[in-house]
Coordinates of C-alpha atoms and ligand atoms in Angstrom, one line a residue:
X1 CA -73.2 59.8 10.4
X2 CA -75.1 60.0 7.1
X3 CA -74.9 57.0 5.2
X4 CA -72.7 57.3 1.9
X5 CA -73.9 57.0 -1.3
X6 CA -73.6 53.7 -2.9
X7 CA -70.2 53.2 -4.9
X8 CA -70.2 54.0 -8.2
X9 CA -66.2 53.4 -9.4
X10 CA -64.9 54.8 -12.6
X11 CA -63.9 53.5 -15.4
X12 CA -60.0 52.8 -15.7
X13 CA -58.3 50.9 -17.9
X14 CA -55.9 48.8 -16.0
X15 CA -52.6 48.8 -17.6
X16 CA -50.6 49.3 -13.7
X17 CA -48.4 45.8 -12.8
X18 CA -51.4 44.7 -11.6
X19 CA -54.6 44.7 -10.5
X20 CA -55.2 44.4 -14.6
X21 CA -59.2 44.7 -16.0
X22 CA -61.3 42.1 -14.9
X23 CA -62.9 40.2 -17.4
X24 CA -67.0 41.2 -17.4
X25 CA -67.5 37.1 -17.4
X26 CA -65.6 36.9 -14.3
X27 CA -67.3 40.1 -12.3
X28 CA -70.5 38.2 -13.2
X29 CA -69.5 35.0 -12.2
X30 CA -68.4 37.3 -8.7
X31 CA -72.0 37.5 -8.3
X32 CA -73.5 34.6 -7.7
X33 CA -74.9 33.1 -4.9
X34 CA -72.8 32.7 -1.7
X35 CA -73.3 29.1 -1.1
X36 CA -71.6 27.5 1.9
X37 CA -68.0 26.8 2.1
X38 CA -68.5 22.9 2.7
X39 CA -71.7 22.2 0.2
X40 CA -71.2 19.6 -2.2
X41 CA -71.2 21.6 -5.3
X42 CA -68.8 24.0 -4.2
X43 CA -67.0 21.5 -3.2
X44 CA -66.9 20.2 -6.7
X45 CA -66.4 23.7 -7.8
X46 CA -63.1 23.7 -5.8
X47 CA -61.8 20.5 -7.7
X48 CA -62.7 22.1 -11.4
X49 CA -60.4 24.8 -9.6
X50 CA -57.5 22.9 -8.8
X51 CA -58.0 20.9 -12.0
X52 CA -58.0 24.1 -14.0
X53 CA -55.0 25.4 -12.0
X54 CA -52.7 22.3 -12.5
X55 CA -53.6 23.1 -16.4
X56 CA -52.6 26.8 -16.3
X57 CA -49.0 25.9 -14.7
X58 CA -48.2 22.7 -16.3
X59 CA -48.2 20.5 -13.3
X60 CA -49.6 17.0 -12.2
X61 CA -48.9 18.3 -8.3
X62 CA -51.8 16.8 -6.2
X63 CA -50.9 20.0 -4.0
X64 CA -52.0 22.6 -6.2
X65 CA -54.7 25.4 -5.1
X66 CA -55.7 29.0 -4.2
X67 CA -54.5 30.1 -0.8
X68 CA -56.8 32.7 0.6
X69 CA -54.9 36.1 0.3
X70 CA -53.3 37.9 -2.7
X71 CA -49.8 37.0 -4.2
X72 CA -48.2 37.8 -1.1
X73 CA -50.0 35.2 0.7
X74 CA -48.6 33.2 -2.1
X75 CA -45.4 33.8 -1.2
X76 CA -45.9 34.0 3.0
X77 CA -47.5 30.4 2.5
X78 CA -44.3 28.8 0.2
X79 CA -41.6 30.1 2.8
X80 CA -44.0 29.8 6.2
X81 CA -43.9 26.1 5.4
X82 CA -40.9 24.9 3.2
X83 CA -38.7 26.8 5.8
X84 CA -37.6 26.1 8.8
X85 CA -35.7 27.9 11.7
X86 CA -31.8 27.3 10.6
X87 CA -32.4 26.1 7.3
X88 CA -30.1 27.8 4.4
X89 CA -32.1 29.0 1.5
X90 CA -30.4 31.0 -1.8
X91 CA -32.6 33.3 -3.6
X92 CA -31.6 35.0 -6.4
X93 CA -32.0 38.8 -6.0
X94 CA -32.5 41.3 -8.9
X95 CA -35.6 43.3 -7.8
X96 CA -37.9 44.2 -5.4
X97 CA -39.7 40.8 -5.5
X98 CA -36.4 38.5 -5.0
X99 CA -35.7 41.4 -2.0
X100 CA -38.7 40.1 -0.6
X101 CA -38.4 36.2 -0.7
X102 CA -35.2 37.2 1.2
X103 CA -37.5 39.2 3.7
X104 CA -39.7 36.8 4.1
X105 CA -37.3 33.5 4.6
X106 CA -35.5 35.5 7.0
X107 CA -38.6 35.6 9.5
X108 CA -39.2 32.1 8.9
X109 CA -35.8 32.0 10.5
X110 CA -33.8 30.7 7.3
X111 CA -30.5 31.6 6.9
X112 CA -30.8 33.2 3.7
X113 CA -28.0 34.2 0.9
X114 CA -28.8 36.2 -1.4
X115 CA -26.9 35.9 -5.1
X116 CA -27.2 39.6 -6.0
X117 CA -27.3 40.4 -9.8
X118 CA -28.0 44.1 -10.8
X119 CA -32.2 45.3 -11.6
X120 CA -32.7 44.8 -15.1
X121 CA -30.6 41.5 -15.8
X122 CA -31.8 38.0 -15.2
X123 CA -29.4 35.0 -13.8
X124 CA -28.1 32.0 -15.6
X125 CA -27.5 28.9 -13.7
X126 CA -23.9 29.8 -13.7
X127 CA -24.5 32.8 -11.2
X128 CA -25.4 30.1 -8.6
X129 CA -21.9 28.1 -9.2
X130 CA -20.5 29.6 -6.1
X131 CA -23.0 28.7 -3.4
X132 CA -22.2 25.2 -2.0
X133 CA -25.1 22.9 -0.7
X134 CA -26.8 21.2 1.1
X135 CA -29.2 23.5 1.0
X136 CA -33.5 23.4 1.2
X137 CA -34.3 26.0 -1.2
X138 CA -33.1 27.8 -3.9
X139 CA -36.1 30.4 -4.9
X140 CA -36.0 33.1 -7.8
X141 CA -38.7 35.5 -9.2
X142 CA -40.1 34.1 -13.1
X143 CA -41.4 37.3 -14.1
X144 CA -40.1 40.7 -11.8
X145 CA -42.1 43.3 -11.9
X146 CA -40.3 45.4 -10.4
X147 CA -37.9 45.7 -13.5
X148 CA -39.9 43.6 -16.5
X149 CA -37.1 41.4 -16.5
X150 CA -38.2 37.3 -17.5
X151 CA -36.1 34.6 -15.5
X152 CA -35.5 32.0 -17.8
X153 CA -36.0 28.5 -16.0
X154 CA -33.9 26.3 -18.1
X155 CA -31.0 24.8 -16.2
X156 CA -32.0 25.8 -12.6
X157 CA -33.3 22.4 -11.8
X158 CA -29.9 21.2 -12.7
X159 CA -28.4 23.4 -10.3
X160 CA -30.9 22.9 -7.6
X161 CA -30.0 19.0 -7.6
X162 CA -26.5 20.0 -7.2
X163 CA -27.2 21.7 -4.1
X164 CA -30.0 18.9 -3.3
X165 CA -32.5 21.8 -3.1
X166 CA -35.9 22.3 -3.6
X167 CA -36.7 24.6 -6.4
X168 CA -39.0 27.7 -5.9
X169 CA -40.6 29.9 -8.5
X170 CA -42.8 33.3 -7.4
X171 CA -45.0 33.5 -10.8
X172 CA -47.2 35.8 -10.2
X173 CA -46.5 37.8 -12.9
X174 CA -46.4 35.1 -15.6
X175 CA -48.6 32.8 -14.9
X176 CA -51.8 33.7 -17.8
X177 CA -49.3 35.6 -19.5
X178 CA -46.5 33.1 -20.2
X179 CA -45.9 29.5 -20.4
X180 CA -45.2 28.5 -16.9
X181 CA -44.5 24.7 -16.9
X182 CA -43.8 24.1 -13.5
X183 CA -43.0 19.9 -14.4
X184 CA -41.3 20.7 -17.7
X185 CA -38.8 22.9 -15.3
X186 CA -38.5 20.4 -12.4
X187 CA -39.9 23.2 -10.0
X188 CA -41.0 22.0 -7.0
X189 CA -42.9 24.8 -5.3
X190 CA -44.3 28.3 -7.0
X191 CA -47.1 30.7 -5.8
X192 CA -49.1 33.2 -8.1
X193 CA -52.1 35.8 -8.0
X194 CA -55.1 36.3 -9.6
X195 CA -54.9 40.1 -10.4
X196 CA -52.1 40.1 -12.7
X197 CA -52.5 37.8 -15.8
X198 CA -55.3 36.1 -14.8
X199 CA -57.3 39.0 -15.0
X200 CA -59.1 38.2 -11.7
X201 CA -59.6 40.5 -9.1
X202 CA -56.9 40.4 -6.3
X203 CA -57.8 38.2 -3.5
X204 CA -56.5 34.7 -4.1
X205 CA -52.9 33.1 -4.5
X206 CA -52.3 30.2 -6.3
X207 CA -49.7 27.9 -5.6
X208 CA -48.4 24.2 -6.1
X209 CA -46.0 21.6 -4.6
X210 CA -44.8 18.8 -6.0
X211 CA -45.3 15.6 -3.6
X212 CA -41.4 16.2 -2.6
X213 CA -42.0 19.6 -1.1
X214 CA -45.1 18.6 0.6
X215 CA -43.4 15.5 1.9
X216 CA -40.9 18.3 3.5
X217 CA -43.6 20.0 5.2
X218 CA -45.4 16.8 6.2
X219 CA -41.7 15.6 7.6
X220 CA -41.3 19.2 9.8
X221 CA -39.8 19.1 13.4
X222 CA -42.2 21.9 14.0
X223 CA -45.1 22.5 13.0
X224 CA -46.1 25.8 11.0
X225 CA -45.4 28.7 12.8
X226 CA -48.0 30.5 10.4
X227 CA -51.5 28.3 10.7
X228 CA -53.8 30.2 9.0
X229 CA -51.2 29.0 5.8
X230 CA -50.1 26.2 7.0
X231 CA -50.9 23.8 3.7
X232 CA -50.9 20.5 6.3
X233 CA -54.0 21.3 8.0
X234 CA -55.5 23.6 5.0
X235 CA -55.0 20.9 2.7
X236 CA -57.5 18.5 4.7
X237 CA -60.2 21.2 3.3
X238 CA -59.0 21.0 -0.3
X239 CA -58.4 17.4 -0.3
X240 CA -60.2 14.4 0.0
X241 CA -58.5 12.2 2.5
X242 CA -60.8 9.7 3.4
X243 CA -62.8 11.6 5.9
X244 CA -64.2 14.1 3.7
X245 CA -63.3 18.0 3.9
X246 CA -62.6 18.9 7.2
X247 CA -63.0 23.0 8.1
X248 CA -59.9 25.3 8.3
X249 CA -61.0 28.4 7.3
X250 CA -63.8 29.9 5.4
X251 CA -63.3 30.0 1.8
X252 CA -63.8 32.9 0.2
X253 CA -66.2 31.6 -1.6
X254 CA -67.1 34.6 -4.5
X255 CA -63.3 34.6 -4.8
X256 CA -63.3 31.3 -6.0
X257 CA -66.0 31.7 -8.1
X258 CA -64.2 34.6 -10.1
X259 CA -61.2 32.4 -10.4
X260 CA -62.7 29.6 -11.6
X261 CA -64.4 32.2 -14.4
X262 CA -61.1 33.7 -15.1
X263 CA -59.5 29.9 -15.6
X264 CA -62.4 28.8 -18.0
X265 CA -61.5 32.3 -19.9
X266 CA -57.6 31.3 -20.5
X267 CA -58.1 27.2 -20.8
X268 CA -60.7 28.3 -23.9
X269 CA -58.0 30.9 -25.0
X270 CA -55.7 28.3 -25.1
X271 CA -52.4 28.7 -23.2
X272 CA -50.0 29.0 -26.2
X273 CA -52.4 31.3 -27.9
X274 CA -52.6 33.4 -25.1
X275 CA -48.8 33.9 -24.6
X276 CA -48.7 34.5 -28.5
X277 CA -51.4 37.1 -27.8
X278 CA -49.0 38.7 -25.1
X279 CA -46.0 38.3 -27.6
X280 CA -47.2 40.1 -30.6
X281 CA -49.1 43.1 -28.3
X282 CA -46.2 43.4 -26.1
X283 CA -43.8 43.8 -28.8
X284 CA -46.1 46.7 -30.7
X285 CA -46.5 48.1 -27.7
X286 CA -42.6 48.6 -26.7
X287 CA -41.9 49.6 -30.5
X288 CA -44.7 52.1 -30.3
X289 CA -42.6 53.5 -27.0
X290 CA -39.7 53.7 -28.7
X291 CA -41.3 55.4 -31.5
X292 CA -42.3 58.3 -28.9
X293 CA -38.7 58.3 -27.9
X294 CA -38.9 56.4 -24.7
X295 CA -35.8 54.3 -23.7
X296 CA -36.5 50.8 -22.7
X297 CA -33.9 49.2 -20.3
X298 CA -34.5 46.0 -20.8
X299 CA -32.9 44.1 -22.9
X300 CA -35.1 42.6 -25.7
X301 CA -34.7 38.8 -25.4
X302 CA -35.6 39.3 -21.4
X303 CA -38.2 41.4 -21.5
X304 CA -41.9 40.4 -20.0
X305 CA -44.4 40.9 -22.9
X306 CA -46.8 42.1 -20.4
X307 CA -44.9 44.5 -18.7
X308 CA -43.2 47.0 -21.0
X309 CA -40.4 49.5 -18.8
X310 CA -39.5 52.4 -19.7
X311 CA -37.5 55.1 -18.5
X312 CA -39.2 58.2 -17.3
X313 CA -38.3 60.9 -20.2
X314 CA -36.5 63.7 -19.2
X315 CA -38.2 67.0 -17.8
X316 CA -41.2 64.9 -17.5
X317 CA -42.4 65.1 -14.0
X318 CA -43.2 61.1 -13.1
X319 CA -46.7 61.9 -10.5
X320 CA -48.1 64.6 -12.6
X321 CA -47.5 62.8 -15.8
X322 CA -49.7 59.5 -14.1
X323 CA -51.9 61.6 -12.8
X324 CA -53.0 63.3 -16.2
X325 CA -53.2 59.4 -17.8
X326 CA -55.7 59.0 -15.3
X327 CA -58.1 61.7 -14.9
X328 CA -57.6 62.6 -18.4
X329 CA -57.7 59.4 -20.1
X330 CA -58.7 56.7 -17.6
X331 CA -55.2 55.1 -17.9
X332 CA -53.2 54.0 -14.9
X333 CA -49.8 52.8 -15.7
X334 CA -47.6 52.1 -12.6
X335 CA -44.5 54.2 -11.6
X336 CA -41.0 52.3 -10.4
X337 CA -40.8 50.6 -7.2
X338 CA -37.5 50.9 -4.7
X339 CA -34.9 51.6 -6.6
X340 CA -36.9 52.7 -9.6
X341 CA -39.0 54.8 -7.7
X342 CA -39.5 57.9 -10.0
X343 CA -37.1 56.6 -12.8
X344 CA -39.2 54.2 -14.3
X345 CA -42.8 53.5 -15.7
X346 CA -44.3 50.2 -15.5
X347 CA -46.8 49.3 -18.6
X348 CA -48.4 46.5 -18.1
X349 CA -50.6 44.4 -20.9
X350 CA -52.4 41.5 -18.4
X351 CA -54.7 39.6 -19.6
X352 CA -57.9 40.9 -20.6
X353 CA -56.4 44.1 -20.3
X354 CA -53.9 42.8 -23.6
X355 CA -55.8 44.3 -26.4
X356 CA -55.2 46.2 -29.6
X357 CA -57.4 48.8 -28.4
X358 CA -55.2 49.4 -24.8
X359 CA -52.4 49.7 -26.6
X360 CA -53.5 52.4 -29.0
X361 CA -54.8 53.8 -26.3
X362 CA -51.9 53.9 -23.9
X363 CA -49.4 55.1 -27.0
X364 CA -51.7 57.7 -27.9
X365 CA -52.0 58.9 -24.0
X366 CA -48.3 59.0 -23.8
X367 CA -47.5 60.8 -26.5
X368 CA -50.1 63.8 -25.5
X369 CA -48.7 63.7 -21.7
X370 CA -44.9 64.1 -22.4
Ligands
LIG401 C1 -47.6 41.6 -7.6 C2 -46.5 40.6 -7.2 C3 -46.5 40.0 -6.0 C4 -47.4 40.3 -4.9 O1 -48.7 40.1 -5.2 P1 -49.9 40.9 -4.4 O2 -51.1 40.4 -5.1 O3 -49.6 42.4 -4.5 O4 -49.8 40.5 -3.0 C5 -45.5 39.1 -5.8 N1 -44.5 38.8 -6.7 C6 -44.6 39.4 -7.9 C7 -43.5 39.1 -8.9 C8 -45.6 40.4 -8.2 O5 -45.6 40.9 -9.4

C-alpha cells in the first residue's frame, strides 16, 4: 500500500456532549516524554493526580483515580466490582445513561429495578419511597446527557441509608462543570471522564470510593469477574501499600499527563468560578435559543448549564442541518440519542469549549442553518 499522508485534522469547535475542545496547555502537556509507567516521577505524577482528583469531586476517598478507558470504563469498573451475582441494585432511570447502569448491573448479574421517571424530569428522593431494602446500591445519573436534565443529590443519602445502600453517582457530565461534592452528598462511589468538562481528550475515567465501598469489594465472595477493572488488584499500582507499586497494567501514561494538565487548568480556575462561568454562559446561551425560536424542554431550574436541549425546529431536517454547522462553520453540536434520536439537539458548553466567543458563534450558526 502507499503510505498515507500524515494527519492533518480540522479545526472544529467542540460544542457535541462531549468530546469538548481540548485545552492547547493540555495537548502540550500530551506531548511529553513517555517515561515508564513505574518510574518514580511518574509515580509522583500519579499522586498530584489523585490529589487533584479528590479536589475536583469534593472527596477525602483514599480510592480515588483514573481508570484506563473513557467514562464507560468508569461505569463498567463501579458495577464490575460493587456488584455481585444476586445482589439487588435500584437505579433511577430517566435517560439513556440510567438505561445503561441498568445494562450494565444486569451482566454483573444484579437483580436490578429500575424506578422509571419520564426523559426530561429529574427524581426527588420521594420517587424511591416504594422500593424496600436491603439493598447494595442505589445508582442515578448527576448530569444526563441524554436529555440535559441535572439530578439534584440532596436527600438521596437519606434514602440510601434507609435501604442500607451504597450510594452511586455517574458524573461524567458534571464533574468540571458543576460542583460535584461527592462527601457533602454522602456518595459512596461515582465515575467520570475526561472529555466532557474537563476538557481532556477521551481516554481516562475517573472515579472514587469511599473506604465503605471499597471495604465491599475487598469483603467479595468472588473475586472480579472483570480483572483488567478490578480496583483490588489495580489499586496495588496506584497505592502505596507497603511494598511499593506493584504492576497491573500499563498506564497510559500521555493520558495521564493530559489529565493532570487539564486538572491544574480547573484547580487555578477555581471550582466555584468555573461552575459560575458555566452558569452565566449556559443561561445566554439557552436565552439566545429561545430568541431564534427554539423550544427548550427542559425545565429551567434542572437544566445542565453545559448542555443546552432543544427541540429540533420544525421542517428543519436534523442530519442536514448538523452537517452544514460543520463543514460550513466548524460547529458540531450533537443530535438526540434513543428516544430523542432526530427530535432533539444537544448543545453542549464543556469546559474550555465554554466561552463567549462559542456561544456567539453557535447562535449565529443556528440562526443561518434553520
Ligand atoms: C459521555 C457519558 C458517558 C460515557 O462516557 P464515554 O466517554 O463516552 O465512554 C457516561 N455517562 C454520561 C452521563 C455521559 O455523558
Amino acid at each position: 500500500m502507499t503510505t498515507p499522508s500524515p494527519l492533518s485534522p480540522p479545526r472544529r469547535v467542540l460544542m457535541g456532549p462531549g468530546p469538548s475542545d481540548v485545552d492547547p496547555r493540555v495537548l502540550a502537556a500530551m506531548a511529553l516524554p513517555t517515561i515508564g509507567h513505574l518510574d518514580p516521577e511518574f509515580i509522583r505524577i500519579m499522586d498530584e493526580v489523585k490529589s487533584m482528583l479528590r479536589a475536583l469531586l469534593g472527596t477525602e476517598n483514599d480510592l480515588t483515580m483514573p481508570m484506563s478507558g473513557t467514562g464507560s470504563a468508569g461505569m463498567e469498573t463501579l458495577f464490575a466490582n460493587l456488584v455481585e451475582r444476586g445482589d439487588r441494585v435500584v437505579v433511577g432511570v430517566n435517560g439513556v445513561f440510567g438505561l445503561r447502569m441498568a445494562e450494565v448491573a444486569t451482566r454483573y448479574g444484579a437483580w436490578v429495578e429500575r424506578v422509571e421517571k419520564p426523559w426530561g424530569e429529574a427524581f426527588t428522593p420521594d420517587d424511591f419511597a416504594h422500593v424496600q431494602g436491603p439493598i447494595k446500591l442505589l445508582a442515578v445519573v448527576h448530569a444526563e446527557t441524554s436529555t440535559g436534565v441535572l439530578q439534584p443529590l440532596d436527600g438521596l443519602r437519606g434514602v440510601a441509608d434507609r435501604l442500607d445502600a451504597l450510594l452511586a453517582i455517574d458524573c461524567v457530565t458534571s464533574l468540571g462543570g458543576l460542583p460535584v461534592e461527592l462527601d457533602r452528598h454522602g456518595v459512596d462511589a461515582a465515575y467520570s471522564g475526561t472529555q466532557k468538562c474537563l476538557s481532556a481528550p477521551p481516554g481516562l475515567a475517573p472515579i472514587s470510593l469511599s473506604s465503605r465501598a471499597f471495604d465491599a469489594v475487598l469483603a467479595r465472595r468472588e473475586s472480579v469477574s472483570n480483572w483488567y477493572l478490578d480496583l483490588s488488584l489495580i489499586n496495588k499500582y496506584w497505592t502505596d501499600s507497603g511494598g511499593g507499586r506493584s504492576y497491573h497494567h500499563t498506564a497510559p501514561i500521555n493520558n495521564i499527563y493530559a489529565l493532570h494538565e487539564a486538572c491544574r487548568i480547573a484547580l487555578e480556575e477555581g471550582l466555584d468560578a468555573r461552575a459560575e462561568r458555566h452558569r452565566r454562559l449556559g443561561a445566554k446561551l439557552t436565552s439566545g435559543l429561545a430568541e431564534l425560536g427554539l423550544s427548550l424542554p427542559v425545565p429551567e431550574a434542572l437544566r445542565l448549564p453545559q448542555l443546552a436541549v432543544v427541540e429540533v425546529p420544525e421542517g428543519v431536517d436534523d442530519r442536514a442541518a448538523r452537517s452544514r454547522l460543520l463543514t460550513e462553520h466548524g460547529l458540531e453540536i450533537g443530535g438526540g440519542l434513543g428516544a430523542f434520536a432526530g427530535k432533539r439537539w444537544r448543545i453542549g458548553l464543556m469546559g474550555s469549549a465554554c466561552t463567549e466567543e462559542n456561544v456567539a458563534l453557535c447562535l449565529g450558526a443556528i440562526a443561518e442553518v434553520i
